[in-house]
Amino acid sequence: MTRPYTLVAELTHRCPLACVYCSNPLTLARAADELDAGTWIRLLHEAEALGVVQVQLTGGEPLVRLDLERIVTAARALGLYTNLVTSGVPLDEARLAALVASGLDAVQLSLQDADAAAGDRMAGRTVARRKRAVARWVRAAGLPLTLNVVLHRGNMARTDRVIALAEELGAQRLELANAQYLGWALANRAALLPTEAQIDAAHAAARAACERLRGVMEIVFVRPDYHRGVPKPCMDGWGRRYLVVTPEGRVQPCHLASTIAGLPLPTVRDGPLERLWASSPAFEAFRGEAWMEEPCRSCPQRTIDFGGCRCQAFALTGRAAATDPACRLAPEHHLVAAARRDAGAAAVSAVYRRRMVTA
């Protein structure tokens, strides 16, 4: 058994945006059920003792937590590297200064598009200008800035403009992450899934920019597993490197493990993180190879992709132990092939994630 190096601290599901590809589950945690700062600080101590070295402060929108600075201060005192994953919308320069003073190490800011109007439509709110201002504040404060842009059918043709915007804003890292079709993105797959030609053109633009900007800005292009025929090593393998704690305190191997029916997820009230990580049935369920079915069980890739995404396998087949249908060898690969074949066939309206902004 390995030890986790990253704690994904989902502080809240509240968010001022309503992005149609949101990675949160369809059922969102209520503000009244969120863990308090004292509990999060206890978890930081337990995570550090377990081997965690970095904390992703995420949500929803973590800035809606008025105690965020207290949590950041505690992480800094433990020597943990903290990265704020944010829409940027609730941020102002005074709050940013307070977070820097608390010990915040880095910011990952989401952008929806290089085209402001299109980005605002995707977010469900007029926020593009605000986000660009936030990016400039982060750089002026001396923090490393990562921009994350989820690619989909609606913005993929503007990949070159997204890269140019990232240059203009002074980002050190740009993540061009094709939508992962789970949660809200799966509900909106028909509206989001691009064609093979769109992906190839965007990848070519990213590859050229990687060469041109080598040493200036790191560009990561995450090809969608729907089009590769090879599953992703989701979270670097189930229960191997990442520990996720949800707003209401579930302890999970990945963001959407709660969507797998019948998986007995522990909570922070069931014991210390070390015990939950080491021996809880949820973390043991898909560790190693014993759970694998064919063709995974005898596949030489099994130690590289770990059978793909368990949440995607369950979402598409109803069985979490199934081979991820993104794999071309999977018995249910036809489910992904059919969606890929239909991509771009007709305009489809998307369902917006509902906003939750109550204190």
Tab-separated table of N, CA, C and O in Angstrom, residues 178-281:
chain	number	residue	atom	x	y	z
A	178	ASN	N	-9.657	18.281	-21.601
A	178	ASN	CA	-10.918	17.895	-22.219
A	178	ASN	C	-11.879	17.391	-21.148
A	178	ASN	O	-11.468	16.744	-20.177
A	179	ALA	N	-13.134	17.727	-21.314
A	179	ALA	CA	-14.144	17.341	-20.330
A	179	ALA	C	-14.106	15.841	-20.071
A	179	ALA	O	-13.972	15.041	-21.001
A	180	GLN	N	-14.192	15.477	-18.790
A	180	GLN	CA	-14.332	14.085	-18.393
A	180	GLN	C	-15.821	13.849	-18.184
A	180	GLN	O	-16.465	14.543	-17.389
A	181	TYR	N	-16.375	12.883	-18.886
A	181	TYR	CA	-17.833	12.764	-18.945
A	181	TYR	C	-18.392	11.961	-17.776
A	181	TYR	O	-18.801	10.813	-17.883
A	182	LEU	N	-18.384	12.682	-16.639
A	182	LEU	CA	-18.971	12.219	-15.395
A	182	LEU	C	-19.745	13.377	-14.789
A	182	LEU	O	-19.556	14.526	-15.182
A	183	GLY	N	-20.588	13.106	-13.812
A	183	GLY	CA	-21.319	14.185	-13.160
A	183	GLY	C	-22.123	15.006	-14.157
A	183	GLY	O	-22.834	14.478	-15.014
A	184	TRP	N	-21.990	16.334	-14.039
A	184	TRP	CA	-22.746	17.230	-14.904
A	184	TRP	C	-22.310	17.114	-16.358
A	184	TRP	O	-23.119	17.294	-17.277
A	185	ALA	N	-21.044	16.803	-16.595
A	185	ALA	CA	-20.576	16.659	-17.974
A	185	ALA	C	-21.210	15.447	-18.648
A	185	ALA	O	-21.498	15.480	-19.847
A	186	LEU	N	-21.427	14.369	-17.903
A	186	LEU	CA	-22.105	13.216	-18.485
A	186	LEU	C	-23.550	13.560	-18.804
A	186	LEU	O	-24.075	13.198	-19.865
A	187	ALA	N	-24.197	14.293	-17.899
A	187	ALA	CA	-25.583	14.706	-18.155
A	187	ALA	C	-25.673	15.572	-19.410
A	187	ALA	O	-26.694	15.570	-20.109
A	188	ASN	N	-24.596	16.302	-19.702
A	188	ASN	CA	-24.572	17.212	-20.860
A	188	ASN	C	-23.675	16.722	-21.993
A	188	ASN	O	-23.287	17.500	-22.854
A	189	ARG	N	-23.389	15.433	-21.997
A	189	ARG	CA	-22.432	14.897	-22.974
A	189	ARG	C	-22.823	15.195	-24.411
A	189	ARG	O	-21.975	15.556	-25.230
A	190	ALA	N	-24.095	15.082	-24.726
A	190	ALA	CA	-24.526	15.299	-26.109
A	190	ALA	C	-24.267	16.725	-26.569
A	190	ALA	O	-24.095	16.982	-27.762
A	191	ALA	N	-24.226	17.669	-25.630
A	191	ALA	CA	-23.970	19.065	-25.981
A	191	ALA	C	-22.484	19.402	-25.971
A	191	ALA	O	-22.084	20.427	-26.531
A	192	LEU	N	-21.660	18.565	-25.342
A	192	LEU	CA	-20.257	18.904	-25.110
A	192	LEU	C	-19.258	18.096	-25.928
A	192	LEU	O	-18.172	18.594	-26.250
A	193	LEU	N	-19.582	16.861	-26.234
A	193	LEU	CA	-18.589	15.966	-26.834
A	193	LEU	C	-18.159	16.453	-28.214
A	193	LEU	O	-18.983	16.632	-29.103
A	194	PRO	N	-16.842	16.677	-28.408
A	194	PRO	CA	-16.358	17.154	-29.704
A	194	PRO	C	-16.155	15.998	-30.683
A	194	PRO	O	-16.255	14.820	-30.323
A	195	THR	N	-15.827	16.352	-31.906
A	195	THR	CA	-15.503	15.356	-32.921
A	195	THR	C	-14.009	15.063	-32.889
A	195	THR	O	-13.216	15.819	-32.317
A	196	GLU	N	-13.626	13.990	-33.530
A	196	GLU	CA	-12.208	13.630	-33.621
A	196	GLU	C	-11.411	14.725	-34.311
A	196	GLU	O	-10.295	15.070	-33.892
A	197	ALA	N	-11.986	15.299	-35.370
A	197	ALA	CA	-11.278	16.350	-36.103
A	197	ALA	C	-11.042	17.579	-35.232
A	197	ALA	O	-9.978	18.202	-35.294
A	198	GLN	N	-12.015	17.936	-34.409
A	198	GLN	CA	-11.852	19.077	-33.512
A	198	GLN	C	-10.725	18.821	-32.502
A	198	GLN	O	-9.910	19.707	-32.225
A	199	ILE	N	-10.682	17.625	-31.972
A	199	ILE	CA	-9.646	17.288	-30.996
A	199	ILE	C	-8.266	17.310	-31.640
A	199	ILE	O	-7.306	17.841	-31.070
A	200	ASP	N	-8.156	16.753	-32.836
A	200	ASP	CA	-6.859	16.727	-33.520
A	200	ASP	C	-6.351	18.141	-33.791
A	200	ASP	O	-5.158	18.430	-33.618
A	201	ALA	N	-7.242	19.035	-34.215
A	201	ALA	CA	-6.830	20.410	-34.494
A	201	ALA	C	-6.395	21.121	-33.212
A	201	ALA	O	-5.383	21.841	-33.194
A	202	ALA	N	-7.135	20.917	-32.129
A	202	ALA	CA	-6.776	21.547	-30.862
A	202	ALA	C	-5.457	20.997	-30.332
A	202	ALA	O	-4.617	21.745	-29.816
A	203	HIS	N	-5.262	19.695	-30.485
A	203	HIS	CA	-4.013	19.082	-30.013
A	203	HIS	C	-2.827	19.620	-30.808
A	203	HIS	O	-1.754	19.879	-30.229
A	204	ALA	N	-3.001	19.792	-32.097
A	204	ALA	CA	-1.928	20.334	-32.924
A	204	ALA	C	-1.567	21.750	-32.486
A	204	ALA	O	-0.384	22.121	-32.410
A	205	ALA	N	-2.580	22.564	-32.175
A	205	ALA	CA	-2.330	23.935	-31.708
A	205	ALA	C	-1.579	23.920	-30.381
A	205	ALA	O	-0.647	24.705	-30.161
A	206	ALA	N	-1.981	23.023	-29.487
A	206	ALA	CA	-1.312	22.936	-28.186
A	206	ALA	C	0.120	22.445	-28.334
A	206	ALA	O	1.033	22.955	-27.663
A	207	ARG	N	0.333	21.480	-29.214
A	207	ARG	CA	1.677	20.930	-29.408
A	207	ARG	C	2.630	21.990	-29.962
A	207	ARG	O	3.772	22.120	-29.516
A	208	ALA	N	2.148	22.772	-30.913
A	208	ALA	CA	2.980	23.843	-31.479
A	208	ALA	C	3.314	24.888	-30.421
A	208	ALA	O	4.447	25.386	-30.347
A	209	ALA	N	2.325	25.214	-29.586
A	209	ALA	CA	2.556	26.205	-28.528
A	209	ALA	C	3.531	25.672	-27.478
A	209	ALA	O	4.328	26.431	-26.920
A	210	CYS	N	3.474	24.370	-27.201
A	210	CYS	CA	4.413	23.772	-26.247
A	210	CYS	C	5.852	24.005	-26.684
A	210	CYS	O	6.720	24.336	-25.865
A	211	GLU	N	6.109	23.825	-27.969
A	211	GLU	CA	7.467	24.030	-28.495
A	211	GLU	C	7.842	25.502	-28.437
A	211	GLU	O	8.950	25.862	-28.023
A	212	ARG	N	6.934	26.350	-28.830
A	212	ARG	CA	7.234	27.787	-28.879
A	212	ARG	C	7.446	28.379	-27.500
A	212	ARG	O	8.280	29.282	-27.323
A	213	LEU	N	6.728	27.867	-26.499
A	213	LEU	CA	6.756	28.463	-25.162
A	213	LEU	C	7.538	27.624	-24.155
A	213	LEU	O	7.431	27.845	-22.956
A	214	ARG	N	8.336	26.691	-24.663
A	214	ARG	CA	9.121	25.849	-23.765
A	214	ARG	C	9.991	26.715	-22.846
A	214	ARG	O	10.706	27.604	-23.306
A	215	GLY	N	9.904	26.459	-21.550
A	215	GLY	CA	10.658	27.236	-20.583
A	215	GLY	C	9.965	28.510	-20.135
A	215	GLY	O	10.437	29.188	-19.217
A	216	VAL	N	8.857	28.856	-20.785
A	216	VAL	CA	8.106	30.065	-20.441
A	216	VAL	C	6.775	29.700	-19.770
A	216	VAL	O	6.424	30.232	-18.716
A	217	MET	N	6.042	28.803	-20.422
A	217	MET	CA	4.757	28.371	-19.885
A	217	MET	C	4.580	26.885	-20.176
A	217	MET	O	4.750	26.450	-21.324
A	218	GLU	N	4.244	26.130	-19.146
A	218	GLU	CA	3.959	24.712	-19.329
A	218	GLU	C	2.526	24.571	-19.836
A	218	GLU	O	1.600	25.158	-19.272
A	219	ILE	N	2.364	23.799	-20.900
A	219	ILE	CA	1.027	23.559	-21.449
A	219	ILE	C	0.741	22.065	-21.387
A	219	ILE	O	1.517	21.250	-21.894
A	220	VAL	N	-0.364	21.731	-20.732
A	220	VAL	CA	-0.773	20.339	-20.607
A	220	VAL	C	-2.056	20.152	-21.399
A	220	VAL	O	-3.050	20.849	-21.160
A	221	PHE	N	-2.032	19.238	-22.348
A	221	PHE	CA	-3.228	18.931	-23.139
A	221	PHE	C	-3.660	17.516	-22.790
A	221	PHE	O	-2.934	16.552	-23.032
A	222	VAL	N	-4.814	17.395	-22.185
A	222	VAL	CA	-5.327	16.102	-21.748
A	222	VAL	C	-6.330	15.608	-22.789
A	222	VAL	O	-7.458	16.104	-22.864
A	223	ARG	N	-5.903	14.639	-23.604
A	223	ARG	CA	-6.807	14.106	-24.625
A	223	ARG	C	-7.934	13.320	-23.961
A	223	ARG	O	-7.725	12.626	-22.967
A	224	PRO	N	-9.138	13.423	-24.491
A	224	PRO	CA	-10.262	12.692	-23.895
A	224	PRO	C	-10.136	11.192	-24.136
A	224	PRO	O	-9.807	10.751	-25.240
A	225	ASP	N	-10.382	10.405	-23.105
A	225	ASP	CA	-10.247	8.955	-23.263
A	225	ASP	C	-11.310	8.387	-24.207
A	225	ASP	O	-11.123	7.312	-24.776
A	226	TYR	N	-12.398	9.113	-24.406
A	226	TYR	CA	-13.413	8.645	-25.355
A	226	TYR	C	-12.826	8.474	-26.749
A	226	TYR	O	-13.284	7.624	-27.524
A	227	HIS	N	-11.849	9.282	-27.112
A	227	HIS	CA	-11.311	9.262	-28.467
A	227	HIS	C	-9.972	8.540	-28.580
A	227	HIS	O	-9.501	8.301	-29.683
A	228	ARG	N	-9.358	8.210	-27.457
A	228	ARG	CA	-8.052	7.557	-27.501
A	228	ARG	C	-8.161	6.048	-27.594
A	228	ARG	O	-7.261	5.379	-28.107
A	229	GLY	N	-9.233	5.485	-27.055
A	229	GLY	CA	-9.332	4.030	-27.011
A	229	GLY	C	-8.520	3.424	-25.891
A	229	GLY	O	-8.414	2.201	-25.772
A	230	VAL	N	-7.914	4.289	-25.075
A	230	VAL	CA	-7.098	3.849	-23.935
A	230	VAL	C	-7.594	4.595	-22.704
A	230	VAL	O	-7.680	5.822	-22.725
A	231	PRO	N	-7.927	3.894	-21.633
A	231	PRO	CA	-8.437	4.593	-20.445
A	231	PRO	C	-7.338	5.353	-19.718
A	231	PRO	O	-6.154	5.023	-19.803
A	232	LYS	N	-7.752	6.385	-18.985
A	232	LYS	CA	-6.807	7.145	-18.171
A	232	LYS	C	-6.520	6.410	-16.870
A	232	LYS	O	-7.392	5.735	-16.325
A	233	PRO	N	-5.302	6.562	-16.356
A	233	PRO	CA	-5.011	6.031	-15.017
A	233	PRO	C	-5.624	6.953	-13.977
A	233	PRO	O	-4.951	7.774	-13.355
A	234	CYS	N	-6.932	6.839	-13.807
A	234	CYS	CA	-7.686	7.795	-13.009
A	234	CYS	C	-7.113	7.952	-11.609
A	234	CYS	O	-6.917	6.959	-10.892
A	235	MET	N	-6.812	9.187	-11.213
A	235	MET	CA	-6.264	9.510	-9.891
A	235	MET	C	-4.982	8.719	-9.613
A	235	MET	O	-4.644	8.460	-8.466
A	236	ASP	N	-4.266	8.322	-10.682
A	236	ASP	CA	-3.039	7.532	-10.535
A	236	ASP	C	-3.306	6.207	-9.830
A	236	ASP	O	-2.450	5.655	-9.139
A	237	GLY	N	-4.501	5.679	-10.053
A	237	GLY	CA	-4.884	4.410	-9.449
A	237	GLY	C	-5.701	4.601	-8.186
A	237	GLY	O	-5.455	5.500	-7.389
A	238	TRP	N	-6.695	3.749	-8.011
A	238	TRP	CA	-7.639	3.846	-6.886
A	238	TRP	C	-6.916	3.668	-5.556
A	238	TRP	O	-6.269	2.657	-5.309
A	239	GLY	N	-7.022	4.675	-4.689
A	239	GLY	CA	-6.460	4.567	-3.358
A	239	GLY	C	-4.950	4.421	-3.334
A	239	GLY	O	-4.398	3.776	-2.434
A	240	ARG	N	-4.265	5.061	-4.292
A	240	ARG	CA	-2.804	4.982	-4.328
A	240	ARG	C	-2.133	6.301	-3.951
A	240	ARG	O	-1.126	6.307	-3.254
A	241	ARG	N	-2.651	7.414	-4.423
A	241	ARG	CA	-1.951	8.682	-4.242
A	241	ARG	C	-2.835	9.823	-3.751
A	241	ARG	O	-2.335	10.787	-3.195
A	242	TYR	N	-4.124	9.761	-4.003
A	242	TYR	CA	-5.017	10.870	-3.694
A	242	TYR	C	-6.023	10.492	-2.619
A	242	TYR	O	-6.545	9.373	-2.592
A	243	LEU	N	-6.283	11.462	-1.765
A	243	LEU	CA	-7.271	11.331	-0.704
A	243	LEU	C	-8.231	12.510	-0.856
A	243	LEU	O	-7.809	13.668	-0.840
A	244	VAL	N	-9.508	12.229	-1.039
A	244	VAL	CA	-10.519	13.269	-1.248
A	244	VAL	C	-11.458	13.290	-0.047
A	244	VAL	O	-11.973	12.245	0.367
A	245	VAL	N	-11.654	14.489	0.510
A	245	VAL	CA	-12.650	14.652	1.574
A	245	VAL	C	-13.699	15.632	1.059
A	245	VAL	O	-13.377	16.741	0.624
A	246	THR	N	-14.953	15.225	1.082
A	246	THR	CA	-16.048	16.013	0.535
A	246	THR	C	-16.521	17.052	1.553
A	246	THR	O	-16.178	16.980	2.733
A	247	PRO	N	-17.330	18.020	1.129
A	247	PRO	CA	-17.771	19.074	2.056
A	247	PRO	C	-18.428	18.555	3.326
A	247	PRO	O	-18.244	19.126	4.403
A	248	GLU	N	-19.186	17.482	3.206
A	248	GLU	CA	-19.887	16.964	4.380
A	248	GLU	C	-19.086	15.892	5.110
A	248	GLU	O	-19.564	15.311	6.089
A	249	GLY	N	-17.840	15.592	4.640
A	249	GLY	CA	-16.959	14.732	5.401
A	249	GLY	C	-16.803	13.309	4.929
A	249	GLY	O	-16.223	12.483	5.655
A	250	ARG	N	-17.294	12.955	3.748
A	250	ARG	CA	-16.996	11.623	3.226
A	250	ARG	C	-15.525	11.559	2.813
A	250	ARG	O	-14.988	12.515	2.257
A	251	VAL	N	-14.905	10.417	3.055
A	251	VAL	CA	-13.498	10.214	2.703
A	251	VAL	C	-13.467	9.259	1.520
A	251	VAL	O	-13.944	8.115	1.620
A	252	GLN	N	-12.916	9.721	0.394
A	252	GLN	CA	-13.056	9.014	-0.867
A	252	GLN	C	-11.719	8.877	-1.589
A	252	GLN	O	-10.839	9.717	-1.435
A	253	PRO	N	-11.601	7.864	-2.456
A	253	PRO	CA	-10.406	7.724	-3.287
A	253	PRO	C	-10.403	8.673	-4.484
A	253	PRO	O	-9.357	8.903	-5.089
A	254	CYS	N	-11.574	9.205	-4.852
A	254	CYS	CA	-11.670	10.113	-5.995
A	254	CYS	C	-12.896	11.000	-5.816
A	254	CYS	O	-13.715	10.781	-4.918
A	255	HIS	N	-13.037	12.002	-6.704
A	255	HIS	CA	-14.076	13.017	-6.533
A	255	HIS	C	-15.493	12.441	-6.567
A	255	HIS	O	-16.364	12.907	-5.837
A	256	LEU	N	-15.723	11.460	-7.426
A	256	LEU	CA	-17.097	11.010	-7.661
A	256	LEU	C	-17.352	9.592	-7.180
A	256	LEU	O	-18.292	8.939	-7.634
A	257	ALA	N	-16.525	9.122	-6.253
A	257	ALA	CA	-16.735	7.775	-5.721
A	257	ALA	C	-18.124	7.621	-5.097
A	257	ALA	O	-18.688	6.523	-5.070
A	258	SER	N	-18.677	8.728	-4.613
A	258	SER	CA	-20.011	8.666	-3.994
A	258	SER	C	-21.100	8.317	-4.994
A	258	SER	O	-22.213	7.959	-4.592
A	259	THR	N	-20.811	8.399	-6.287
A	259	THR	CA	-21.818	8.070	-7.293
A	259	THR	C	-21.896	6.566	-7.554
A	259	THR	O	-22.801	6.113	-8.265
A	260	ILE	N	-20.965	5.798	-6.988
A	260	ILE	CA	-20.973	4.342	-7.174
A	260	ILE	C	-21.918	3.728	-6.136
A	260	ILE	O	-21.621	3.713	-4.934
A	261	ALA	N	-23.041	3.259	-6.586
A	261	ALA	CA	-24.050	2.696	-5.679
A	261	ALA	C	-23.479	1.497	-4.930
A	261	ALA	O	-22.812	0.636	-5.513
A	262	GLY	N	-23.719	1.456	-3.625
A	262	GLY	CA	-23.306	0.319	-2.822
A	262	GLY	C	-21.896	0.400	-2.277
A	262	GLY	O	-21.496	-0.473	-1.485
A	263	LEU	N	-21.135	1.418	-2.654
A	263	LEU	CA	-19.782	1.562	-2.139
A	263	LEU	C	-19.849	2.175	-0.746
A	263	LEU	O	-20.339	3.299	-0.582
A	264	PRO	N	-19.366	1.479	0.288
A	264	PRO	CA	-19.525	1.956	1.679
A	264	PRO	C	-18.480	3.006	2.047
A	264	PRO	O	-17.463	2.701	2.672
A	265	LEU	N	-18.728	4.232	1.700
A	265	LEU	CA	-17.751	5.289	1.940
A	265	LEU	C	-17.717	5.683	3.410
A	265	LEU	O	-18.757	5.946	4.016
A	266	PRO	N	-16.530	5.752	3.999
A	266	PRO	CA	-16.426	6.192	5.385
A	266	PRO	C	-16.538	7.708	5.482
A	266	PRO	O	-16.453	8.420	4.472
A	267	THR	N	-16.702	8.207	6.686
A	267	THR	CA	-16.697	9.644	6.923
A	267	THR	C	-15.608	9.974	7.942
A	267	THR	O	-15.036	9.081	8.580
A	268	VAL	N	-15.326	11.258	8.088
A	268	VAL	CA	-14.289	11.682	9.017
A	268	VAL	C	-14.653	11.356	10.453
A	268	VAL	O	-13.795	11.424	11.345
A	269	ARG	N	-15.884	10.980	10.712
A	269	ARG	CA	-16.307	10.607	12.059
A	269	ARG	C	-16.063	9.119	12.352
A	269	ARG	O	-16.283	8.659	13.472
A	270	ASP	N	-15.624	8.371	11.321
A	270	ASP	CA	-15.423	6.929	11.481
A	270	ASP	C	-14.020	6.568	11.937
A	270	ASP	O	-13.718	5.376	12.127
A	271	GLY	N	-13.153	7.549	12.105
A	271	GLY	CA	-11.809	7.254	12.558
A	271	GLY	C	-10.793	8.161	11.902
A	271	GLY	O	-11.132	8.955	11.020
A	272	PRO	N	-9.526	8.066	12.303
A	272	PRO	CA	-8.483	8.906	11.707
A	272	PRO	C	-8.243	8.536	10.246
A	272	PRO	O	-8.500	7.404	9.825
A	273	LEU	N	-7.733	9.495	9.493
A	273	LEU	CA	-7.507	9.276	8.064
A	273	LEU	C	-6.586	8.090	7.809
A	273	LEU	O	-6.759	7.353	6.836
A	274	GLU	N	-5.594	7.910	8.664
A	274	GLU	CA	-4.646	6.808	8.444
A	274	GLU	C	-5.355	5.466	8.429
A	274	GLU	O	-5.095	4.616	7.569
A	275	ARG	N	-6.283	5.262	9.374
A	275	ARG	CA	-7.003	3.990	9.408
A	275	ARG	C	-7.960	3.860	8.235
A	275	ARG	O	-8.073	2.782	7.625
A	276	LEU	N	-8.641	4.957	7.894
A	276	LEU	CA	-9.580	4.902	6.769
A	276	LEU	C	-8.843	4.623	5.470
A	276	LEU	O	-9.308	3.842	4.627
A	277	TRP	N	-7.694	5.268	5.289
A	277	TRP	CA	-6.891	5.048	4.080
A	277	TRP	C	-6.392	3.600	4.002
A	277	TRP	O	-6.408	2.987	2.934
A	278	ALA	N	-5.968	3.066	5.131
A	278	ALA	CA	-5.309	1.766	5.125
A	278	ALA	C	-6.277	0.592	5.008
A	278	ALA	O	-5.956	-0.415	4.361
A	279	SER	N	-7.466	0.720	5.600
A	279	SER	CA	-8.264	-0.500	5.718
A	279	SER	C	-9.756	-0.349	5.474
A	279	SER	O	-10.495	-1.330	5.616
A	280	SER	N	-10.234	0.823	5.107
A	280	SER	CA	-11.679	0.940	4.878
A	280	SER	C	-12.068	0.173	3.615
A	280	SER	O	-11.314	0.135	2.636
A	281	PRO	N	-13.224	-0.489	3.614
A	281	PRO	CA	-13.660	-1.263	2.445
A	281	PRO	C	-13.701	-0.445	1.159
A	281	PRO	O	-13.418	-0.978	0.078
